Amino acid sequence: MKCDHCDKAAVVHEVTVKNGEKSEVHLCKEHAAAAGIAVPTDQPVNQLLTQLVLSGKTRSGAKAASPTCPSCGLTFARFRQSGTLGCPGCYDAFGRQLAGLIERAQCGATHHTGKTPRRAGGSIDRQRLIHRLVRELDEAVAAEQYERAAKLRDQLTCLERDDAPGPAESAG
Amino acid sequence: MKWSTNSAWLEQGPESDVVLSCRARLARNIAGFPFVARASDNQRAEIFNLSRQVLRQLDLGQDLLWFDLREAAANELMLLLVERHLISRHHAEMDLPRAVAITPDERVSIMVNEEDHLRMQFLAPGLQFEHALLEINRIDDKVESRLDFAFSSRWGYLTACPTNVGTGIRFSTMLHLPGLKLAKDIDRVRRAAKDMHLAVRGYYGEGSDSAGDFYQISNQITLGASEADILDAFSAKILPQIIAYERKAREVLVSKRSTYLDDRIFRAVGVLQSARIIDVKEAMKLLSRIRLGVCLGRLPDFELATINQLFLRIQPAHLRMMSPTPLRDEELSIARAAFIRKTLG
């Protein structure tokens, strides 16, 4: 694709959705620099991947006010530019936005099922419990068992707040 | 560190006719700190000091040498480390307190303050991912017994880039695929890899081409499966297929185009044993043909490990390190040609 201002190949492609209207800008390296846009030349591929996945989110995510991480002050908009989160707290602060992004980047995976730090003690069981509850919740929603789904969601919320009820209570 | 010694991970290993090396890498962040890009200078210095303190006390059965990359007399050592795949180019080019800890056999390297606080890798020759996973897990356990890592029950190990979240594990392997390249079948590998959610890169990593017919393949999925399952999907399913394709392509060359094959191999030997000036691209292209010749038994006088080491030692920072006098850019090609002639006899 050519640059909007000359015949050179465009290296920066910006798609903006404002008030439901899409506009596109395509710039070569020089015109991008002139417009004050840094051209990523040696950007780690995982960041590019993040940006790619995020760009698919533009339509639904762009209009919402950009959330800010209370721990490090990073805004979600800033994360979208860099592809890098600011701190571990960003995962909570941007939980809703990140969930879809991560699910797409990770081929539909929504929960960790791998190694757990030894120091976290017992968290393997809790983690597996969460995983099972999520599956049960999906099944309940699919079967339109909303009362059961609401209970499962409450249990999940408790567990994810690290305010875990005992396994016997959660199994219901 | 004695740089004249050869890298252990370039020795001969299982399946090494096709697989040069394999690597398991973990991304970890210390709880209580922002990720590197967002951390203040003081916090970065604190992460640096904390990591040094912990890694110095780590008992890995061998030394762990600590290189402060701000002091690394500067670029030459860092470029050497990049060429040896012990730090990333990104790590070399950053401008903040950062370091790398390396075992003398170069199998273990731990980057401090790269994109994540710690990037720990274990490199092994040939295809032995299970060994690499066990070793990196052992190191992770030891580090974790002294440091709290950022972890959430839902997302697992929290990383600066969400594409690494979960296990934080990346398996990658360097494959030598001259047969598939000649058969123009590399695109098949790329497609198969893409279908399996694997990344394919060149010899020098991200954004590089396939110098020397080497291709790095790595997993992209890090969440939703255990480390062992991620490895299984990667190494038990797709890699044996690629290795089998490559061997088949080589068999076809031997059985149907042996004169053409030998012509390529022996011309490469002739040029590399005679050239007085050679750039790295041409040298890698010709060394690839020699490596193929060695693997097919066409060149019994050459050792595979010697050829593997040559790929590394003809890189600019290596030539500069071996030279008794500083080398200007235009002198590199002369030094390279001389070193290859000497090595190949």
Coordinates of C-alpha atoms in Angstrom, one line a residue:
Chain A
M1 CA 0.0 0.0 0.0
K2 CA 1.3 3.5 -0.9
C3 CA 1.8 6.4 1.4
D4 CA -1.1 9.0 1.4
H5 CA 1.4 11.8 0.5
C6 CA 3.8 10.1 -1.9
D7 CA 4.5 7.0 -4.0
K8 CA 6.6 5.3 -1.4
A9 CA 5.4 2.1 0.4
A10 CA 3.4 3.0 3.6
V11 CA 4.9 1.5 6.8
V12 CA 2.5 3.1 9.2
H13 CA -1.2 2.3 9.0
E14 CA -3.6 3.9 11.4
V15 CA -7.3 3.1 11.5
T16 CA -9.5 5.3 13.6
V17 CA -13.1 4.8 14.4
K18 CA -14.8 7.9 15.7
N19 CA -18.5 8.3 16.1
G20 CA -18.9 5.0 14.2
E21 CA -17.0 6.4 11.2
K22 CA -13.8 4.7 10.1
S23 CA -10.9 6.7 8.7
E24 CA -7.5 5.4 7.6
V25 CA -4.1 6.9 7.4
H26 CA -1.2 5.3 5.5
L27 CA 2.3 6.9 5.7
C28 CA 5.8 6.1 4.5
K29 CA 8.6 6.2 7.0
E30 CA 9.5 9.8 6.2
H31 CA 6.0 11.2 6.3
A32 CA 5.3 9.2 9.5
A33 CA 8.4 10.8 11.0
A34 CA 7.2 14.2 9.8
A35 CA 3.8 13.6 11.5
G36 CA 5.6 12.8 14.7
I37 CA 4.9 9.1 14.6
A38 CA 7.8 6.8 15.7
V39 CA 8.3 3.9 13.2
P40 CA 9.0 0.7 15.1
T41 CA 12.0 -0.8 13.3
D42 CA 13.1 -3.5 15.8
Q43 CA 10.0 -4.0 17.9
P44 CA 9.7 -7.3 19.6
V45 CA 7.3 -9.5 17.6
N46 CA 5.2 -10.2 20.7
Q47 CA 4.5 -6.5 21.0
L48 CA 3.5 -6.3 17.3
L49 CA 1.3 -9.3 17.9
T50 CA -0.4 -7.6 20.8
Q51 CA -1.0 -4.5 18.7
L52 CA -2.3 -6.6 15.9
V53 CA -4.8 -8.3 18.2
L54 CA -5.7 -5.0 19.7
S55 CA -6.3 -3.3 16.4
G56 CA -9.1 -5.8 15.9
K57 CA -10.6 -4.5 19.1
T58 CA -10.7 -0.8 18.0
R59 CA -14.3 -0.8 16.9
S60 CA -15.7 -1.9 20.3
G61 CA -13.0 -0.5 22.6
A62 CA -12.1 2.9 21.2
K63 CA -15.0 4.9 22.5
A64 CA -14.9 3.8 26.1
A65 CA -13.0 6.1 28.4
S66 CA -9.5 4.7 28.8
P67 CA -9.2 2.9 32.2
T68 CA -6.2 3.7 34.3
C69 CA -4.2 1.2 36.4
P70 CA -4.3 2.5 40.0
S71 CA -1.0 0.9 40.8
C72 CA 1.2 2.3 38.1
G73 CA -0.9 5.0 36.4
L74 CA -0.7 3.4 32.9
T75 CA -3.8 4.0 30.8
F76 CA -5.3 1.3 28.6
A77 CA -4.8 3.6 25.6
R78 CA -1.1 3.8 26.4
F79 CA -0.9 0.0 26.6
R80 CA -2.6 -0.1 23.2
Q81 CA 0.3 1.9 21.8
S82 CA 3.1 0.0 23.3
G83 CA 1.8 -3.5 23.7
T84 CA 3.4 -3.6 27.1
L85 CA 1.6 -3.5 30.5
G86 CA 2.9 -1.3 33.3
C87 CA 2.8 -3.6 36.3
P88 CA 1.2 -6.8 37.6
G89 CA -1.8 -4.7 38.8
C90 CA -2.7 -3.8 35.2
Y91 CA -4.0 -7.3 34.8
D92 CA -6.7 -6.5 37.4
A93 CA -7.2 -2.9 36.3
F94 CA -7.7 -3.8 32.6
G95 CA -9.2 -7.2 33.4
R96 CA -12.3 -6.9 31.2
Q97 CA -10.4 -5.4 28.2
L98 CA -7.5 -7.8 28.5
A99 CA -9.6 -10.9 28.8
G100 CA -10.8 -10.8 25.2
L101 CA -7.4 -9.8 23.9
I102 CA -5.6 -12.6 25.8
E103 CA -8.2 -15.1 24.7
R104 CA -7.7 -14.2 21.1
A105 CA -3.9 -14.2 21.3
Q106 CA -3.9 -17.4 23.3
C107 CA -6.2 -19.4 21.0
G108 CA -9.2 -19.3 23.3
A109 CA -7.4 -20.0 26.5
T110 CA -8.8 -18.1 29.5
H111 CA -7.0 -19.5 32.5
H112 CA -3.6 -20.6 33.6
T113 CA -3.3 -24.3 34.2
G114 CA 0.5 -24.6 34.4
K115 CA 3.0 -24.3 37.1
T116 CA 2.1 -22.6 40.4
P117 CA 4.7 -21.0 42.6
R118 CA 5.5 -23.1 45.6
R119 CA 5.2 -20.1 47.9
A120 CA 1.6 -19.6 46.8
G121 CA 0.9 -22.8 48.7
G122 CA -2.4 -24.6 48.0
S123 CA -3.1 -22.3 45.1
I124 CA -3.0 -25.2 42.6
D125 CA -6.2 -26.5 44.1
R126 CA -7.8 -23.1 44.0
Q127 CA -6.7 -22.5 40.5
R128 CA -8.1 -25.9 39.4
L129 CA -11.3 -25.0 41.2
I130 CA -11.6 -21.8 39.3
H131 CA -11.0 -23.5 36.1
R132 CA -13.8 -26.0 36.8
L133 CA -16.2 -23.3 38.0
V134 CA -15.6 -21.4 34.7
R135 CA -16.4 -24.5 32.7
E136 CA -19.5 -25.1 34.8
L137 CA -20.6 -21.5 34.4
D138 CA -20.3 -21.7 30.7
E139 CA -22.4 -24.9 30.7
A140 CA -25.0 -23.3 32.9
V141 CA -25.3 -20.3 30.7
A142 CA -25.5 -22.5 27.6
A143 CA -28.3 -24.5 29.3
E144 CA -30.0 -21.2 30.3
Q145 CA -29.7 -22.2 34.0
Y146 CA -29.4 -18.6 35.1
E147 CA -29.9 -19.2 38.8
R148 CA -27.1 -21.7 38.9
A149 CA -25.0 -19.5 36.7
A150 CA -25.4 -16.6 39.2
K151 CA -24.3 -18.8 42.1
L152 CA -21.3 -20.0 40.2
R153 CA -20.4 -16.5 39.2
D154 CA -20.5 -15.4 42.9
Q155 CA -18.3 -18.3 43.9
L156 CA -15.8 -17.3 41.1
T157 CA -15.8 -13.7 42.3
C158 CA -15.0 -14.8 45.8
L159 CA -12.2 -17.1 44.6
E160 CA -10.7 -14.5 42.4
R161 CA -10.7 -12.0 45.2
D162 CA -8.5 -14.5 47.1
D163 CA -11.4 -14.8 49.5
A164 CA -11.8 -18.4 48.8
P165 CA -14.6 -20.4 50.4
G166 CA -13.8 -24.0 51.1
P167 CA -14.0 -26.5 48.3
A168 CA -17.1 -28.1 49.7
E169 CA -19.0 -24.8 49.5
S170 CA -17.8 -24.2 46.0
A171 CA -18.6 -27.5 44.5
G172 CA -22.4 -26.6 44.4
Chain B
M1 CA 35.0 -16.1 30.8
K2 CA 37.1 -17.9 28.2
W3 CA 35.5 -17.0 24.9
S4 CA 37.9 -19.3 23.0
T5 CA 36.0 -22.3 24.4
N6 CA 33.3 -23.6 22.2
S7 CA 29.6 -23.3 23.2
A8 CA 28.4 -26.5 24.6
W9 CA 25.0 -26.1 22.9
L10 CA 26.6 -26.3 19.5
E11 CA 28.0 -29.8 20.1
Q12 CA 26.4 -32.7 18.5
G13 CA 23.0 -33.7 20.0
P14 CA 20.0 -35.9 19.2
E15 CA 18.7 -35.3 15.7
S16 CA 21.5 -32.9 15.1
D17 CA 21.6 -33.5 11.3
V18 CA 18.5 -31.2 11.3
V19 CA 18.2 -29.7 14.8
L20 CA 21.1 -27.4 15.7
S21 CA 19.8 -26.5 19.2
C22 CA 16.8 -26.2 21.4
R23 CA 15.9 -23.7 24.1
A24 CA 13.4 -23.4 26.9
R25 CA 12.9 -19.8 28.2
L26 CA 10.8 -18.5 31.2
A27 CA 9.6 -15.0 31.6
R28 CA 9.3 -13.9 35.3
N29 CA 8.7 -10.7 37.2
I30 CA 9.4 -10.0 40.8
A31 CA 6.3 -9.2 42.8
G32 CA 5.9 -5.7 44.2
F33 CA 7.6 -3.9 41.3
P34 CA 6.3 -2.4 38.0
F35 CA 7.4 -4.1 34.8
V36 CA 10.8 -2.9 33.5
A37 CA 9.4 -0.3 31.0
R38 CA 7.3 1.4 33.6
A39 CA 9.7 1.1 36.6
S40 CA 11.6 4.2 37.9
D41 CA 15.4 4.3 37.7
N42 CA 15.5 3.5 41.4
Q43 CA 13.2 0.5 41.0
R44 CA 15.2 -0.8 38.1
A45 CA 18.3 -0.5 40.2
E46 CA 16.6 -2.3 43.0
I47 CA 15.5 -5.2 40.7
F48 CA 19.0 -5.3 39.4
N49 CA 20.6 -5.5 42.9
L50 CA 18.0 -8.0 44.2
S51 CA 18.5 -10.2 41.2
R52 CA 22.3 -10.1 41.5
Q53 CA 22.0 -11.0 45.2
V54 CA 19.7 -14.0 44.5
L55 CA 21.6 -15.2 41.5
R56 CA 24.9 -15.1 43.2
Q57 CA 23.7 -17.4 45.9
L58 CA 22.1 -19.8 43.4
D59 CA 23.7 -23.3 43.5
L60 CA 23.5 -24.6 39.9
G61 CA 26.5 -26.9 40.3
Q62 CA 28.6 -24.5 38.3
D63 CA 29.5 -20.8 38.4
L64 CA 27.0 -18.2 37.3
L65 CA 29.0 -15.4 35.8
W66 CA 27.4 -11.9 36.2
F67 CA 27.9 -9.3 33.4
D68 CA 26.8 -5.8 34.2
L69 CA 25.8 -4.6 30.7
R70 CA 26.2 -1.0 31.5
E71 CA 29.8 -1.6 32.2
A72 CA 30.3 -4.2 29.5
A73 CA 33.2 -2.5 27.7
A74 CA 30.6 -1.8 25.9
N75 CA 29.3 -2.8 22.6
E76 CA 31.8 -5.4 21.6
L77 CA 31.0 -7.8 24.5
M78 CA 27.3 -7.2 24.1
L79 CA 27.4 -8.0 20.4
L80 CA 29.3 -11.1 21.2
L81 CA 26.6 -12.1 23.7
V82 CA 23.9 -11.4 21.1
E83 CA 25.7 -13.5 18.5
R84 CA 26.0 -16.4 21.0
H85 CA 22.2 -16.1 21.6
L86 CA 22.9 -15.4 25.3
I87 CA 21.1 -12.0 25.3
S88 CA 18.6 -10.5 22.9
R89 CA 19.4 -7.7 20.6
H90 CA 16.7 -5.7 22.5
H91 CA 18.5 -6.3 25.7
A92 CA 21.8 -5.1 24.2
E93 CA 20.3 -2.0 22.9
M94 CA 18.4 -0.9 26.0
D95 CA 19.7 2.0 28.1
L96 CA 19.0 1.1 31.7
P97 CA 20.6 -1.0 34.5
R98 CA 20.6 -4.5 33.2
A99 CA 22.7 -7.6 33.4
V100 CA 23.0 -11.2 32.3
A101 CA 24.1 -14.2 34.3
I102 CA 25.7 -17.0 32.3
T103 CA 27.1 -20.4 33.2
P104 CA 30.6 -21.1 31.7
D105 CA 29.1 -23.8 29.4
E106 CA 26.6 -21.1 28.2
R107 CA 23.7 -23.5 28.6
V108 CA 22.1 -21.2 31.2
S109 CA 21.6 -17.5 30.7
I110 CA 19.5 -15.2 32.8
M111 CA 18.7 -11.8 31.5
V112 CA 17.9 -9.2 34.1
N113 CA 15.8 -6.2 33.3
E114 CA 14.9 -7.1 29.7
E115 CA 11.2 -6.8 28.8
D116 CA 10.5 -8.8 32.0
H117 CA 12.6 -8.6 35.2
L118 CA 14.0 -12.1 34.5
R119 CA 14.3 -14.0 31.3
M120 CA 15.8 -17.4 32.1
Q121 CA 16.9 -19.8 29.3
F122 CA 18.4 -23.2 29.0
L123 CA 20.0 -24.1 25.7
A124 CA 20.9 -27.6 24.6
P125 CA 22.4 -29.1 21.5
G126 CA 20.1 -31.0 19.2
L127 CA 16.5 -31.9 20.1
Q128 CA 16.3 -32.5 23.8
F129 CA 13.4 -30.3 25.0
E130 CA 12.5 -32.5 27.9
H131 CA 15.9 -32.0 29.3
A132 CA 15.8 -28.3 28.7
L133 CA 12.4 -28.0 30.4
L134 CA 13.5 -30.0 33.4
E135 CA 16.6 -27.9 33.7
I136 CA 14.9 -24.5 33.4
N137 CA 12.2 -25.7 35.8
R138 CA 14.9 -26.6 38.3
I139 CA 16.5 -23.2 38.0
D140 CA 13.1 -21.5 38.3
D141 CA 12.4 -23.5 41.5
K142 CA 15.7 -22.3 43.0
V143 CA 15.1 -18.7 42.1
E144 CA 11.6 -18.9 43.3
S145 CA 12.6 -20.2 46.7
R146 CA 14.3 -16.8 47.2
L147 CA 12.1 -14.4 45.2
D148 CA 8.3 -13.9 45.0
F149 CA 7.2 -13.8 41.4
A150 CA 4.1 -11.8 40.2
F151 CA 1.4 -14.5 39.8
S152 CA -2.4 -14.6 39.6
S153 CA -4.5 -17.6 40.0
R154 CA -6.3 -16.8 36.8
W155 CA -3.5 -15.5 34.5
G156 CA -0.6 -17.4 36.0
Y157 CA 2.8 -15.7 35.8
L158 CA 2.2 -12.1 35.0
T159 CA 4.4 -10.7 32.2
A160 CA 4.9 -7.3 30.7
C161 CA 3.5 -8.5 27.4
P162 CA 0.2 -10.4 27.7
T163 CA 1.3 -12.7 24.9
N164 CA 3.7 -14.4 27.4
V165 CA 1.3 -14.6 30.3
G166 CA 0.5 -17.9 32.0
T167 CA 3.4 -20.3 32.0
G168 CA 5.7 -17.6 30.6
I169 CA 7.4 -20.4 28.7
R170 CA 8.8 -20.2 25.2
F171 CA 10.3 -23.3 23.5
S172 CA 12.3 -22.6 20.4
T173 CA 14.5 -24.7 18.2
M174 CA 17.0 -23.8 15.5
L175 CA 16.5 -26.1 12.5
H176 CA 18.8 -26.5 9.5
L177 CA 16.5 -27.0 6.5
P178 CA 18.7 -26.8 3.3
G179 CA 16.9 -29.8 1.7
L180 CA 13.4 -28.2 2.0
K181 CA 14.9 -24.9 0.9
L182 CA 16.3 -26.5 -2.3
A183 CA 13.0 -28.3 -2.8
K184 CA 11.3 -25.0 -2.4
D185 CA 9.1 -26.5 0.3
I186 CA 9.8 -24.1 3.1
D187 CA 6.4 -22.5 2.6
R188 CA 4.8 -25.8 3.5
V189 CA 6.7 -25.7 6.8
R190 CA 5.6 -22.1 7.4
R191 CA 2.0 -23.0 6.7
A192 CA 2.1 -26.0 9.0
A193 CA 3.8 -24.0 11.7
K194 CA 1.2 -21.2 11.4
D195 CA -1.7 -23.7 11.6
M196 CA -0.1 -25.0 14.9
H197 CA 0.3 -21.4 16.2
L198 CA 4.0 -21.5 16.0
A199 CA 6.3 -18.6 15.0
V200 CA 9.0 -19.1 12.3
R201 CA 12.0 -16.8 12.3
G202 CA 15.5 -16.6 10.9
Y203 CA 18.9 -17.4 12.3
Y204 CA 19.2 -14.0 14.1
G205 CA 15.7 -14.1 15.6
E206 CA 12.9 -11.6 15.2
G207 CA 12.8 -9.9 11.8
S208 CA 15.8 -11.8 10.4
D209 CA 16.0 -13.9 7.3
S210 CA 17.0 -17.5 7.0
A211 CA 20.7 -17.0 6.8
G212 CA 22.5 -20.4 6.4
D213 CA 19.1 -22.1 5.8
F214 CA 18.4 -21.9 9.5
Y215 CA 14.9 -21.4 10.9
Q216 CA 13.9 -20.8 14.5
I217 CA 10.5 -22.2 15.4
S218 CA 8.8 -21.4 18.7
N219 CA 5.5 -21.7 20.4
Q220 CA 3.2 -18.7 20.8
I221 CA 0.6 -20.1 23.1
T222 CA 1.7 -19.8 26.8
L223 CA -1.7 -19.9 28.6
G224 CA -4.3 -22.6 29.1
A225 CA -2.0 -25.7 29.1
S226 CA 0.7 -27.0 31.3
E227 CA 4.3 -26.5 30.4
A228 CA 4.6 -30.2 29.5
D229 CA 1.4 -30.1 27.3
I230 CA 2.7 -27.0 25.5
L231 CA 5.9 -28.8 24.9
D232 CA 4.1 -32.0 23.8
A233 CA 2.0 -30.1 21.2
F234 CA 5.2 -28.5 19.9
S235 CA 7.9 -31.1 20.0
A236 CA 5.9 -34.3 19.7
K237 CA 3.6 -33.3 16.9
I238 CA 5.0 -30.8 14.5
L239 CA 8.8 -31.1 14.9
P240 CA 9.1 -34.8 14.0
Q241 CA 7.1 -34.0 10.8
I242 CA 9.4 -31.2 9.8
I243 CA 12.5 -33.3 10.6
A244 CA 11.0 -36.1 8.5
Y245 CA 10.2 -33.7 5.6
E246 CA 13.7 -32.4 5.7
R247 CA 15.3 -35.9 5.7
K248 CA 13.0 -36.9 2.8
A249 CA 14.0 -33.9 0.8
R250 CA 17.7 -34.8 1.4
E251 CA 17.1 -38.4 0.3
V252 CA 15.5 -37.2 -2.9
L253 CA 18.5 -35.0 -3.5
V254 CA 20.9 -37.9 -3.0
S255 CA 18.9 -40.3 -5.1
K256 CA 17.8 -38.1 -7.9
R257 CA 20.2 -35.1 -8.1
S258 CA 23.4 -36.4 -6.6
T259 CA 25.7 -34.7 -9.1
Y260 CA 24.0 -31.4 -8.6
L261 CA 24.1 -31.9 -4.8
D262 CA 27.8 -32.8 -4.9
D263 CA 28.6 -29.9 -7.2
R264 CA 27.0 -27.5 -4.7
I265 CA 28.8 -29.1 -1.7
F266 CA 32.3 -29.4 -3.2
R267 CA 32.1 -25.9 -4.8
A268 CA 31.3 -24.6 -1.4
V269 CA 34.4 -26.4 0.1
G270 CA 36.5 -25.0 -2.8
V271 CA 35.4 -21.4 -2.3
L272 CA 35.7 -21.5 1.5
Q273 CA 39.1 -23.1 1.4
S274 CA 40.3 -20.5 -1.1
A275 CA 38.5 -17.2 -0.6
R276 CA 40.5 -14.2 0.6
I277 CA 37.5 -12.0 1.2
I278 CA 34.1 -13.2 2.2
D279 CA 31.0 -11.5 3.7
V280 CA 29.0 -13.2 6.4
K281 CA 26.0 -13.8 4.1
E282 CA 28.0 -15.7 1.5
A283 CA 30.0 -17.6 4.2
M284 CA 26.8 -18.8 5.9
K285 CA 25.3 -19.8 2.6
L286 CA 28.3 -21.9 1.7
L287 CA 28.7 -23.3 5.2
S288 CA 25.1 -24.5 5.0
R289 CA 26.1 -26.6 2.0
I290 CA 29.1 -28.0 3.8
R291 CA 26.9 -28.8 6.8
L292 CA 24.5 -30.6 4.5
G293 CA 27.5 -32.5 2.9
V294 CA 28.7 -33.5 6.4
C295 CA 25.3 -34.8 7.4
L296 CA 24.9 -36.8 4.2
G297 CA 28.4 -38.4 4.7
R298 CA 29.8 -36.6 1.6
L299 CA 32.5 -34.9 3.6
P300 CA 34.0 -37.4 6.0
D301 CA 37.0 -35.2 6.9
F302 CA 34.8 -32.5 8.5
E303 CA 33.3 -32.7 12.0
L304 CA 29.7 -31.5 12.4
A305 CA 30.5 -29.7 15.7
T306 CA 33.3 -27.8 13.9
I307 CA 31.0 -26.6 11.2
N308 CA 28.3 -25.7 13.8
Q309 CA 30.9 -23.6 15.7
L310 CA 32.0 -21.9 12.5
F311 CA 28.5 -20.4 11.9
L312 CA 29.0 -18.6 15.2
R313 CA 32.6 -17.7 15.0
I314 CA 32.5 -16.0 11.6
Q315 CA 30.1 -13.4 13.0
P316 CA 31.6 -9.8 13.3
A317 CA 31.9 -9.6 17.1
H318 CA 33.5 -13.0 17.2
L319 CA 36.1 -12.1 14.6
R320 CA 36.9 -8.9 16.4
M321 CA 37.3 -10.8 19.7
M322 CA 39.7 -13.3 18.1
S323 CA 41.8 -10.7 16.4
P324 CA 44.9 -9.4 18.2
T325 CA 44.4 -6.0 16.6
P326 CA 41.2 -3.9 16.2
L327 CA 39.4 -4.7 12.9
R328 CA 37.8 -2.1 10.7
D329 CA 34.6 -3.1 8.9
E330 CA 36.3 -3.7 5.6
E331 CA 38.9 -5.9 7.3
L332 CA 36.2 -8.2 8.7
S333 CA 35.7 -10.0 5.4
I334 CA 39.4 -10.7 5.1
A335 CA 39.7 -12.0 8.7
R336 CA 36.6 -14.1 8.1
A337 CA 38.0 -15.7 5.0
A338 CA 41.3 -16.4 6.8
F339 CA 39.7 -17.9 9.8
I340 CA 37.5 -20.2 7.6
R341 CA 40.5 -21.3 5.5
K342 CA 42.5 -22.1 8.7
T343 CA 39.6 -24.1 10.2
L344 CA 38.7 -26.1 7.1
G345 CA 42.4 -26.8 6.4

